[in-house]
Amino acid sequence: MELNDANLQSLTEFLRKTLDPDPTVRRPAEKFLETVEGNQNYPLLLLTLLEKSQDGVIRVCSAVTFKNYIKRNWRIVEDEPNKISEADRTAIKANIVNLMLSSPEQIQKQLSDAISIIGREDFPQKWPDLLTEMVNRFGSGDFHIINGVLRTAHSLFKRYRHEFKSNELWTEIKLVLDTFALPLTNLFKATIELCQTHATDINALKVLFSSLTLICKLFYSLNFQDLPEFFEDNMETWMTNFHALLTIDNKLLQTDDEEEAGLLELLKSQICDNAALYAQKYDEEFQPYLPRFVTAIWNLLVSTGQEVKYDLLVSNAIQFLASVCERPHYKHLFEDQNTLTSICEKVIVPNMEFRSADEEAFEDNSEEYIRRDLEGSDVDTRRRAACDLVRGLCKYFEGPVTAIFSGYVSSMLGEYAKNPGTNWKHKDAAIYLVTSLASKAQTQKHGITQANELVNLTEFFVNHILPDLKSQNVNEFPVLKADAIKYAMIFRSQLPKEQLIQSIPLLIAHLQTESIVQHTYAAHALERLFTMRGPNNSTLITPAEMAPFTEQLLNNLFKALAVPASSENEYIMKAIMRSFSLLQECIVPYIPTLIGQLTQKLLLVSKNPSKPHFNHYLFESLCLSVRITCKANPVTVSSFEEALFPVFTEILQNDVQEFLPYVFQVMSLLLEIHSNSIPDSYLALFPHLLQPVLWERTGNIPPLVRLLQAYLEKGGTTIASTAADKIPGLLGVFQKLIASKANDHQGFYLLNSIIEHMPPEAIIQYRKQIFILLFQRLQSSKTTKFIKSFLVFVNLYGVKYGAIALQEIFDEIQPKMFGMVVEKIVIPEVQKVSGPVERKICAVGITKVLTECPAMMDTDYTKLWTPLLQALIGLFELPEDDSIPDDEHFIDIEDTPGYQTAFSQLAFAGKKERDPIGDAVGNPKVHLAQSLHKLSTACPGRVPSMISTSLNAEALQYLQGYLQAASVQLV
């Protein structure tokens, strides 16, 4: 693509169409951009547009498109095409910083993100001058530019907060500190001075305070891994100024907005975070400053209002106290009973109250409420922080704290009892307090796993929670009902089983409530109860115990999905999946009606997939329906195909990328249920599955390979006779996969199925080429994973076509090649093969080479006979060799099989492992003994003499054992 006006004009038109709400206009434009993004100059055209276009919307759209393009393509992944040419990469890095700093804020943010994505890959090695270029701009005095630099530095360095320690990381941080720490400190001091100079200029203050907040965020990132020497030496400067900023109160910066945090609140919140970091990690160095920070933060907490805009500040300030009170060094600060009472009264209780803002979120923004309350999302709430502080205090002062709060809980419940209608918020706070006090340790899987012994959870449940669950009017006091459901869910491991069984019909009734939060919590609680394990590792709640409630459960779950605001509620869908999984064959009578509702839902969400978890559980539920019903009656598979295929066809035709891996997995499951034939509806689809475009996306590879394996298993002969022209396409897929380190094992899965299920005459003409491809890959890149798969394939080939055919094909490619493979690969490496089926294939294949291949007895290959037998006995008796060469140990997660970006394995579409040898060989050791006996009968005297002269004593002993077990002798 040339950098010219015509291309700029055409790109503008396509970008405009991507903003069109009509999918028939939008989708083709998105597809077009996807097809041209590999062309040289494409990113430079986008950068030109975002700089020079007269249309503001197009400039922002170009910036967003550019950032997403960088996100998808900048990282160079081995075995995958590099979509950005070196010339473009160089040009982008040369211009992007300047462009970002001179752009308006909306575009600046997008380009800043793009720089941090590029920086993550290229900085410092491939982009050494990035930091110097940025630091030089601090001298410009223009805070629009300075803030651009700070924002970019923040997005570049914030990964230091969660990266694992490594030499590479520390080298990078040291380089950053050497270049950046001093200029950052000088900028910090200069900005504070400017704040004093411009104390009455509101516009200047806004810019300066946003700079200070970014500087404080950078301080946090640069100090997170370890305490840098520079910051330790300059601690006085930073801490004195932090303390001063915590205590200032500039009237000009106070906002009237009750919701949105202002610049003062954001800055003070970040300083609380920085102080908490030092108190937790560097307590010794921080000790001289700690008392004044505790005082300042305490005063801040006591004087800050209940408005939402202060939430982040208050929660960070409380988190600071929580991190301090957990450290043994600072225990003395909290020992006094009056201090504890004061903290409980002035900080904890007020911040546990259910405010009108919480009530609004509960009613009108249920998704956000659930995310905060149930999932403990990153957005810190006051309640969560207060809860953490209670836990922190309980570490050393469990008795006194529990005593103080028990008084509060009693008085709150007393207030509620006087007038439930107006005082229900008192009970809500009481339940929250009890939960905070009681929970010491919690996991996603088991809920609360360790509880405060001073709190009687069951008694509280019976007296205060059950009455709310049992209330006839499920829609009354929805917040308290949601609290009660949540209590039952988080303390499920602490409550006796009979209480849980008693709760189940009550929870099922709550699925019908009008409140989104309430029926979501009910679904989530049921799903968690169904996963609890009882004795002997079975589920705690059995299908028999659920029998009286099954119909009501399924009815109410599907009714809840019909509520418009819960139409894609992932908790309800997960509860449906878990109910199917628990109830198993009990759901069979309901499936004919439910499958219609599930496919209808699938059709709807496929139009615009937006909730990945919901979609995943929807496909899991479909798999369970198929599995459970077809297990009872395999013939019903055709009725599932009738229901699902029209939707699947639409998903394939519209290329709904997120759903293709799921569709392939469900189709595999369906096809595997058929007895040995392929229905025509599948055959018609077969050619489409070989299209190269499907194989470009890594997420499609595992499910597509499995689907092709199912085709071969059920109809290898049919494909050979009716679609022989597609065999080269099938082998083309194998060739593509085998070339990739990440997916070569998938290539072998496919190849093994071809060898196992296709008639020999259908692939005879391709055999030599297959082996040549494998040897080329062995020469260019020999990894342990490849060799393990190669050994299984070679032995499967020997089992299927005989040892002579195996030896001949190797020697046909190159004389003496067979001996080289046996000596250099089979004998030294076979111990690494893992998996019972894979090891059995190798054992039977090697036995065939030893006993059914004349060349092993009568040529130069004879010297390999005993070492090969020794290797086979080793395969039987020695532990698996799982050592990996050093250079392979560091392969990235994306290169390891099993992990595939964008591929989500469906747990309930699992595939049974197949044994291609089956019952033909029951015990491979006995099989070896019988085969050796047969060989020795054919050439008497030779086998015992070869064994006795060169097999080691231990191996010989094992071999005697196999011969005894098979009741044969060598002659």
PDB file of N, CA, C and O in Angstrom, residues 246-302:
ATOM      1  N   LEU A 246      -0.676  14.916  51.794  1.00  0.00           N
ATOM      2  CA  LEU A 246      -1.815  14.239  52.444  1.00  0.00           C
ATOM      3  C   LEU A 246      -2.620  15.218  53.286  1.00  0.00           C
ATOM      4  O   LEU A 246      -3.814  15.046  53.498  1.00  0.00           O
ATOM      5  N   THR A 247      -1.921  16.237  53.816  1.00  0.00           N
ATOM      6  CA  THR A 247      -2.603  17.115  54.778  1.00  0.00           C
ATOM      7  C   THR A 247      -3.088  18.420  54.152  1.00  0.00           C
ATOM      8  O   THR A 247      -3.750  19.203  54.810  1.00  0.00           O
ATOM      9  N   ILE A 248      -2.763  18.664  52.852  1.00  0.00           N
ATOM     10  CA  ILE A 248      -3.237  19.939  52.277  1.00  0.00           C
ATOM     11  C   ILE A 248      -4.712  19.839  51.923  1.00  0.00           C
ATOM     12  O   ILE A 248      -5.237  18.759  51.679  1.00  0.00           O
ATOM     13  N   ASP A 249      -5.339  21.005  51.884  1.00  0.00           N
ATOM     14  CA  ASP A 249      -6.745  21.002  51.500  1.00  0.00           C
ATOM     15  C   ASP A 249      -6.995  22.293  50.738  1.00  0.00           C
ATOM     16  O   ASP A 249      -7.291  23.323  51.319  1.00  0.00           O
ATOM     17  N   ASN A 250      -6.817  22.244  49.418  1.00  0.00           N
ATOM     18  CA  ASN A 250      -6.992  23.457  48.620  1.00  0.00           C
ATOM     19  C   ASN A 250      -8.457  23.587  48.218  1.00  0.00           C
ATOM     20  O   ASN A 250      -8.997  22.745  47.491  1.00  0.00           O
ATOM     21  N   LYS A 251      -9.082  24.648  48.684  1.00  0.00           N
ATOM     22  CA  LYS A 251     -10.533  24.832  48.442  1.00  0.00           C
ATOM     23  C   LYS A 251     -10.855  24.841  46.945  1.00  0.00           C
ATOM     24  O   LYS A 251     -11.918  24.391  46.516  1.00  0.00           O
ATOM     25  N   LEU A 252      -9.911  25.340  46.133  1.00  0.00           N
ATOM     26  CA  LEU A 252     -10.172  25.439  44.689  1.00  0.00           C
ATOM     27  C   LEU A 252     -10.353  24.055  44.057  1.00  0.00           C
ATOM     28  O   LEU A 252     -11.015  23.902  43.035  1.00  0.00           O
ATOM     29  N   LEU A 253      -9.685  23.054  44.656  1.00  0.00           N
ATOM     30  CA  LEU A 253      -9.729  21.712  44.050  1.00  0.00           C
ATOM     31  C   LEU A 253     -10.870  20.863  44.589  1.00  0.00           C
ATOM     32  O   LEU A 253     -11.029  19.711  44.192  1.00  0.00           O
ATOM     33  N   GLN A 254     -11.645  21.398  45.521  1.00  0.00           N
ATOM     34  CA  GLN A 254     -12.786  20.620  46.018  1.00  0.00           C
ATOM     35  C   GLN A 254     -13.899  20.672  44.974  1.00  0.00           C
ATOM     36  O   GLN A 254     -14.153  21.724  44.387  1.00  0.00           O
ATOM     37  N   THR A 255     -14.539  19.519  44.757  1.00  0.00           N
ATOM     38  CA  THR A 255     -15.568  19.482  43.700  1.00  0.00           C
ATOM     39  C   THR A 255     -16.947  19.320  44.333  1.00  0.00           C
ATOM     40  O   THR A 255     -17.086  18.785  45.435  1.00  0.00           O
ATOM     41  N   ASP A 256     -17.951  19.763  43.588  1.00  0.00           N
ATOM     42  CA  ASP A 256     -19.336  19.605  44.063  1.00  0.00           C
ATOM     43  C   ASP A 256     -19.883  18.234  43.695  1.00  0.00           C
ATOM     44  O   ASP A 256     -20.877  17.783  44.233  1.00  0.00           O
ATOM     45  N   ASP A 257     -19.221  17.607  42.722  1.00  0.00           N
ATOM     46  CA  ASP A 257     -19.699  16.303  42.248  1.00  0.00           C
ATOM     47  C   ASP A 257     -19.590  15.279  43.382  1.00  0.00           C
ATOM     48  O   ASP A 257     -18.532  15.109  43.982  1.00  0.00           O
ATOM     49  N   GLU A 258     -20.690  14.575  43.682  1.00  0.00           N
ATOM     50  CA  GLU A 258     -20.644  13.607  44.793  1.00  0.00           C
ATOM     51  C   GLU A 258     -20.150  12.244  44.343  1.00  0.00           C
ATOM     52  O   GLU A 258     -19.776  11.403  45.136  1.00  0.00           O
ATOM     53  N   GLU A 259     -20.197  11.979  43.016  1.00  0.00           N
ATOM     54  CA  GLU A 259     -19.873  10.640  42.496  1.00  0.00           C
ATOM     55  C   GLU A 259     -18.388  10.523  42.131  1.00  0.00           C
ATOM     56  O   GLU A 259     -17.708   9.605  42.527  1.00  0.00           O
ATOM     57  N   GLU A 260     -17.928  11.479  41.328  1.00  0.00           N
ATOM     58  CA  GLU A 260     -16.619  11.362  40.692  1.00  0.00           C
ATOM     59  C   GLU A 260     -15.515  11.850  41.624  1.00  0.00           C
ATOM     60  O   GLU A 260     -15.595  12.964  42.146  1.00  0.00           O
ATOM     61  N   ALA A 261     -14.476  11.046  41.817  1.00  0.00           N
ATOM     62  CA  ALA A 261     -13.358  11.483  42.676  1.00  0.00           C
ATOM     63  C   ALA A 261     -12.647  12.648  42.003  1.00  0.00           C
ATOM     64  O   ALA A 261     -12.399  12.624  40.791  1.00  0.00           O
ATOM     65  N   GLY A 262     -12.298  13.682  42.794  1.00  0.00           N
ATOM     66  CA  GLY A 262     -11.578  14.828  42.241  1.00  0.00           C
ATOM     67  C   GLY A 262     -10.082  14.576  42.283  1.00  0.00           C
ATOM     68  O   GLY A 262      -9.608  13.543  42.766  1.00  0.00           O
ATOM     69  N   LEU A 263      -9.298  15.548  41.780  1.00  0.00           N
ATOM     70  CA  LEU A 263      -7.841  15.384  41.719  1.00  0.00           C
ATOM     71  C   LEU A 263      -7.221  15.226  43.102  1.00  0.00           C
ATOM     72  O   LEU A 263      -6.281  14.449  43.282  1.00  0.00           O
ATOM     73  N   LEU A 264      -7.737  15.974  44.104  1.00  0.00           N
ATOM     74  CA  LEU A 264      -7.202  15.852  45.462  1.00  0.00           C
ATOM     75  C   LEU A 264      -7.369  14.438  45.988  1.00  0.00           C
ATOM     76  O   LEU A 264      -6.452  13.847  46.566  1.00  0.00           O
ATOM     77  N   GLU A 265      -8.576  13.886  45.783  1.00  0.00           N
ATOM     78  CA  GLU A 265      -8.870  12.526  46.302  1.00  0.00           C
ATOM     79  C   GLU A 265      -7.973  11.493  45.611  1.00  0.00           C
ATOM     80  O   GLU A 265      -7.429  10.593  46.242  1.00  0.00           O
ATOM     81  N   LEU A 266      -7.818  11.645  44.278  1.00  0.00           N
ATOM     82  CA  LEU A 266      -7.007  10.664  43.534  1.00  0.00           C
ATOM     83  C   LEU A 266      -5.558  10.704  43.998  1.00  0.00           C
ATOM     84  O   LEU A 266      -4.912   9.658  44.161  1.00  0.00           O
ATOM     85  N   LEU A 267      -5.041  11.924  44.209  1.00  0.00           N
ATOM     86  CA  LEU A 267      -3.644  12.051  44.640  1.00  0.00           C
ATOM     87  C   LEU A 267      -3.457  11.445  46.039  1.00  0.00           C
ATOM     88  O   LEU A 267      -2.543  10.649  46.274  1.00  0.00           O
ATOM     89  N   LYS A 268      -4.355  11.797  46.958  1.00  0.00           N
ATOM     90  CA  LYS A 268      -4.212  11.283  48.328  1.00  0.00           C
ATOM     91  C   LYS A 268      -4.380   9.764  48.374  1.00  0.00           C
ATOM     92  O   LYS A 268      -3.708   9.080  49.155  1.00  0.00           O
ATOM     93  N   SER A 269      -5.293   9.220  47.514  1.00  0.00           N
ATOM     94  CA  SER A 269      -5.479   7.752  47.466  1.00  0.00           C
ATOM     95  C   SER A 269      -4.172   7.078  47.079  1.00  0.00           C
ATOM     96  O   SER A 269      -3.768   6.071  47.666  1.00  0.00           O
ATOM     97  N   GLN A 270      -3.500   7.647  46.063  1.00  0.00           N
ATOM     98  CA  GLN A 270      -2.254   7.036  45.587  1.00  0.00           C
ATOM     99  C   GLN A 270      -1.164   7.132  46.655  1.00  0.00           C
ATOM    100  O   GLN A 270      -0.391   6.203  46.850  1.00  0.00           O
ATOM    101  N   ILE A 271      -1.152   8.260  47.389  1.00  0.00           N
ATOM    102  CA  ILE A 271      -0.137   8.401  48.454  1.00  0.00           C
ATOM    103  C   ILE A 271      -0.387   7.365  49.556  1.00  0.00           C
ATOM    104  O   ILE A 271       0.552   6.765  50.097  1.00  0.00           O
ATOM    105  N   CYS A 272      -1.677   7.119  49.875  1.00  0.00           N
ATOM    106  CA  CYS A 272      -1.989   6.062  50.870  1.00  0.00           C
ATOM    107  C   CYS A 272      -1.454   4.715  50.388  1.00  0.00           C
ATOM    108  O   CYS A 272      -0.914   3.920  51.164  1.00  0.00           O
ATOM    109  N   ASP A 273      -1.605   4.460  49.080  1.00  0.00           N
ATOM    110  CA  ASP A 273      -1.088   3.208  48.504  1.00  0.00           C
ATOM    111  C   ASP A 273       0.430   3.133  48.649  1.00  0.00           C
ATOM    112  O   ASP A 273       0.989   2.090  48.989  1.00  0.00           O
ATOM    113  N   ASN A 274       1.094   4.238  48.348  1.00  0.00           N
ATOM    114  CA  ASN A 274       2.563   4.263  48.429  1.00  0.00           C
ATOM    115  C   ASN A 274       3.031   4.026  49.869  1.00  0.00           C
ATOM    116  O   ASN A 274       3.984   3.289  50.119  1.00  0.00           O
ATOM    117  N   ALA A 275       2.317   4.664  50.815  1.00  0.00           N
ATOM    118  CA  ALA A 275       2.694   4.493  52.231  1.00  0.00           C
ATOM    119  C   ALA A 275       2.460   3.048  52.664  1.00  0.00           C
ATOM    120  O   ALA A 275       3.276   2.456  53.385  1.00  0.00           O
ATOM    121  N   ALA A 276       1.343   2.456  52.198  1.00  0.00           N
ATOM    122  CA  ALA A 276       1.049   1.056  52.560  1.00  0.00           C
ATOM    123  C   ALA A 276       2.122   0.130  51.994  1.00  0.00           C
ATOM    124  O   ALA A 276       2.553  -0.828  52.644  1.00  0.00           O
ATOM    125  N   LEU A 277       2.590   0.422  50.776  1.00  0.00           N
ATOM    126  CA  LEU A 277       3.647  -0.402  50.158  1.00  0.00           C
ATOM    127  C   LEU A 277       4.902  -0.383  51.043  1.00  0.00           C
ATOM    128  O   LEU A 277       5.488  -1.426  51.349  1.00  0.00           O
ATOM    129  N   TYR A 278       5.315   0.809  51.466  1.00  0.00           N
ATOM    130  CA  TYR A 278       6.515   0.917  52.301  1.00  0.00           C
ATOM    131  C   TYR A 278       6.294   0.273  53.661  1.00  0.00           C
ATOM    132  O   TYR A 278       7.185  -0.392  54.201  1.00  0.00           O
ATOM    133  N   ALA A 279       5.091   0.465  54.241  1.00  0.00           N
ATOM    134  CA  ALA A 279       4.826  -0.111  55.566  1.00  0.00           C
ATOM    135  C   ALA A 279       4.883  -1.635  55.507  1.00  0.00           C
ATOM    136  O   ALA A 279       5.335  -2.293  56.438  1.00  0.00           O
ATOM    137  N   GLN A 280       4.438  -2.199  54.369  1.00  0.00           N
ATOM    138  CA  GLN A 280       4.393  -3.661  54.252  1.00  0.00           C
ATOM    139  C   GLN A 280       5.758  -4.248  53.906  1.00  0.00           C
ATOM    140  O   GLN A 280       6.192  -5.221  54.490  1.00  0.00           O
ATOM    141  N   LYS A 281       6.444  -3.619  52.927  1.00  0.00           N
ATOM    142  CA  LYS A 281       7.641  -4.272  52.379  1.00  0.00           C
ATOM    143  C   LYS A 281       8.947  -3.747  52.971  1.00  0.00           C
ATOM    144  O   LYS A 281       9.929  -4.458  53.027  1.00  0.00           O
ATOM    145  N   TYR A 282       8.961  -2.461  53.328  1.00  0.00           N
ATOM    146  CA  TYR A 282      10.235  -1.882  53.763  1.00  0.00           C
ATOM    147  C   TYR A 282      10.056  -1.262  55.139  1.00  0.00           C
ATOM    148  O   TYR A 282      10.406  -0.100  55.384  1.00  0.00           O
ATOM    149  N   ASP A 283       9.452  -2.045  56.073  1.00  0.00           N
ATOM    150  CA  ASP A 283       9.034  -1.462  57.349  1.00  0.00           C
ATOM    151  C   ASP A 283      10.207  -0.901  58.164  1.00  0.00           C
ATOM    152  O   ASP A 283      10.067   0.093  58.854  1.00  0.00           O
ATOM    153  N   GLU A 284      11.382  -1.531  58.026  1.00  0.00           N
ATOM    154  CA  GLU A 284      12.515  -1.059  58.816  1.00  0.00           C
ATOM    155  C   GLU A 284      12.925   0.354  58.395  1.00  0.00           C
ATOM    156  O   GLU A 284      13.045   1.269  59.213  1.00  0.00           O
ATOM    157  N   GLU A 285      13.071   0.541  57.057  1.00  0.00           N
ATOM    158  CA  GLU A 285      13.498   1.844  56.544  1.00  0.00           C
ATOM    159  C   GLU A 285      12.408   2.912  56.752  1.00  0.00           C
ATOM    160  O   GLU A 285      12.673   4.086  56.914  1.00  0.00           O
ATOM    161  N   PHE A 286      11.147   2.442  56.735  1.00  0.00           N
ATOM    162  CA  PHE A 286      10.016   3.377  56.786  1.00  0.00           C
ATOM    163  C   PHE A 286       9.658   3.776  58.226  1.00  0.00           C
ATOM    164  O   PHE A 286       8.916   4.729  58.449  1.00  0.00           O
ATOM    165  N   GLN A 287      10.231   3.035  59.189  1.00  0.00           N
ATOM    166  CA  GLN A 287       9.812   3.218  60.589  1.00  0.00           C
ATOM    167  C   GLN A 287       9.841   4.680  61.089  1.00  0.00           C
ATOM    168  O   GLN A 287       8.893   5.126  61.716  1.00  0.00           O
ATOM    169  N   PRO A 288      10.888   5.461  60.765  1.00  0.00           N
ATOM    170  CA  PRO A 288      10.905   6.842  61.280  1.00  0.00           C
ATOM    171  C   PRO A 288       9.704   7.674  60.799  1.00  0.00           C
ATOM    172  O   PRO A 288       9.294   8.622  61.459  1.00  0.00           O
ATOM    173  N   TYR A 289       9.173   7.317  59.623  1.00  0.00           N
ATOM    174  CA  TYR A 289       8.088   8.141  59.052  1.00  0.00           C
ATOM    175  C   TYR A 289       6.699   7.618  59.431  1.00  0.00           C
ATOM    176  O   TYR A 289       5.703   8.315  59.251  1.00  0.00           O
ATOM    177  N   LEU A 290       6.663   6.380  59.919  1.00  0.00           N
ATOM    178  CA  LEU A 290       5.356   5.726  60.074  1.00  0.00           C
ATOM    179  C   LEU A 290       4.389   6.477  61.001  1.00  0.00           C
ATOM    180  O   LEU A 290       3.252   6.738  60.609  1.00  0.00           O
ATOM    181  N   PRO A 291       4.804   6.863  62.238  1.00  0.00           N
ATOM    182  CA  PRO A 291       3.815   7.463  63.152  1.00  0.00           C
ATOM    183  C   PRO A 291       3.106   8.667  62.538  1.00  0.00           C
ATOM    184  O   PRO A 291       1.897   8.814  62.643  1.00  0.00           O
ATOM    185  N   ARG A 292       3.884   9.533  61.813  1.00  0.00           N
ATOM    186  CA  ARG A 292       3.207  10.726  61.277  1.00  0.00           C
ATOM    187  C   ARG A 292       2.219  10.361  60.163  1.00  0.00           C
ATOM    188  O   ARG A 292       1.206  11.029  59.983  1.00  0.00           O
ATOM    189  N   PHE A 293       2.518   9.267  59.412  1.00  0.00           N
ATOM    190  CA  PHE A 293       1.566   8.832  58.369  1.00  0.00           C
ATOM    191  C   PHE A 293       0.311   8.233  59.000  1.00  0.00           C
ATOM    192  O   PHE A 293      -0.796   8.468  58.534  1.00  0.00           O
ATOM    193  N   VAL A 294       0.509   7.466  60.089  1.00  0.00           N
ATOM    194  CA  VAL A 294      -0.663   6.882  60.766  1.00  0.00           C
ATOM    195  C   VAL A 294      -1.570   8.016  61.260  1.00  0.00           C
ATOM    196  O   VAL A 294      -2.780   8.002  61.040  1.00  0.00           O
ATOM    197  N   THR A 295      -0.973   9.040  61.857  1.00  0.00           N
ATOM    198  CA  THR A 295      -1.774  10.171  62.369  1.00  0.00           C
ATOM    199  C   THR A 295      -2.489  10.877  61.224  1.00  0.00           C
ATOM    200  O   THR A 295      -3.695  11.140  61.283  1.00  0.00           O
ATOM    201  N   ALA A 296      -1.730  11.181  60.152  1.00  0.00           N
ATOM    202  CA  ALA A 296      -2.325  11.932  59.031  1.00  0.00           C
ATOM    203  C   ALA A 296      -3.472  11.137  58.406  1.00  0.00           C
ATOM    204  O   ALA A 296      -4.542  11.683  58.101  1.00  0.00           O
ATOM    205  N   ILE A 297      -3.260   9.828  58.227  1.00  0.00           N
ATOM    206  CA  ILE A 297      -4.279   9.012  57.558  1.00  0.00           C
ATOM    207  C   ILE A 297      -5.481   8.801  58.476  1.00  0.00           C
ATOM    208  O   ILE A 297      -6.633   8.803  58.028  1.00  0.00           O
ATOM    209  N   TRP A 298      -5.205   8.670  59.769  1.00  0.00           N
ATOM    210  CA  TRP A 298      -6.305   8.547  60.732  1.00  0.00           C
ATOM    211  C   TRP A 298      -7.181   9.812  60.679  1.00  0.00           C
ATOM    212  O   TRP A 298      -8.400   9.750  60.574  1.00  0.00           O
ATOM    213  N   ASN A 299      -6.534  10.990  60.712  1.00  0.00           N
ATOM    214  CA  ASN A 299      -7.289  12.252  60.659  1.00  0.00           C
ATOM    215  C   ASN A 299      -8.092  12.365  59.360  1.00  0.00           C
ATOM    216  O   ASN A 299      -9.214  12.857  59.347  1.00  0.00           O
ATOM    217  N   LEU A 300      -7.467  11.892  58.296  1.00  0.00           N
ATOM    218  CA  LEU A 300      -8.136  11.909  56.983  1.00  0.00           C
ATOM    219  C   LEU A 300      -9.412  11.079  57.039  1.00  0.00           C
ATOM    220  O   LEU A 300     -10.480  11.496  56.583  1.00  0.00           O
ATOM    221  N   LEU A 301      -9.295   9.882  57.644  1.00  0.00           N
ATOM    222  CA  LEU A 301     -10.451   8.973  57.714  1.00  0.00           C
ATOM    223  C   LEU A 301     -11.577   9.560  58.554  1.00  0.00           C
ATOM    224  O   LEU A 301     -12.746   9.467  58.203  1.00  0.00           O
ATOM    225  N   VAL A 302     -11.211  10.158  59.671  1.00  0.00           N
ATOM    226  CA  VAL A 302     -12.234  10.641  60.595  1.00  0.00           C
ATOM    227  C   VAL A 302     -12.941  11.873  60.021  1.00  0.00           C
ATOM    228  O   VAL A 302     -14.099  12.133  60.313  1.00  0.00           O
TER     229      VAL A 302
END
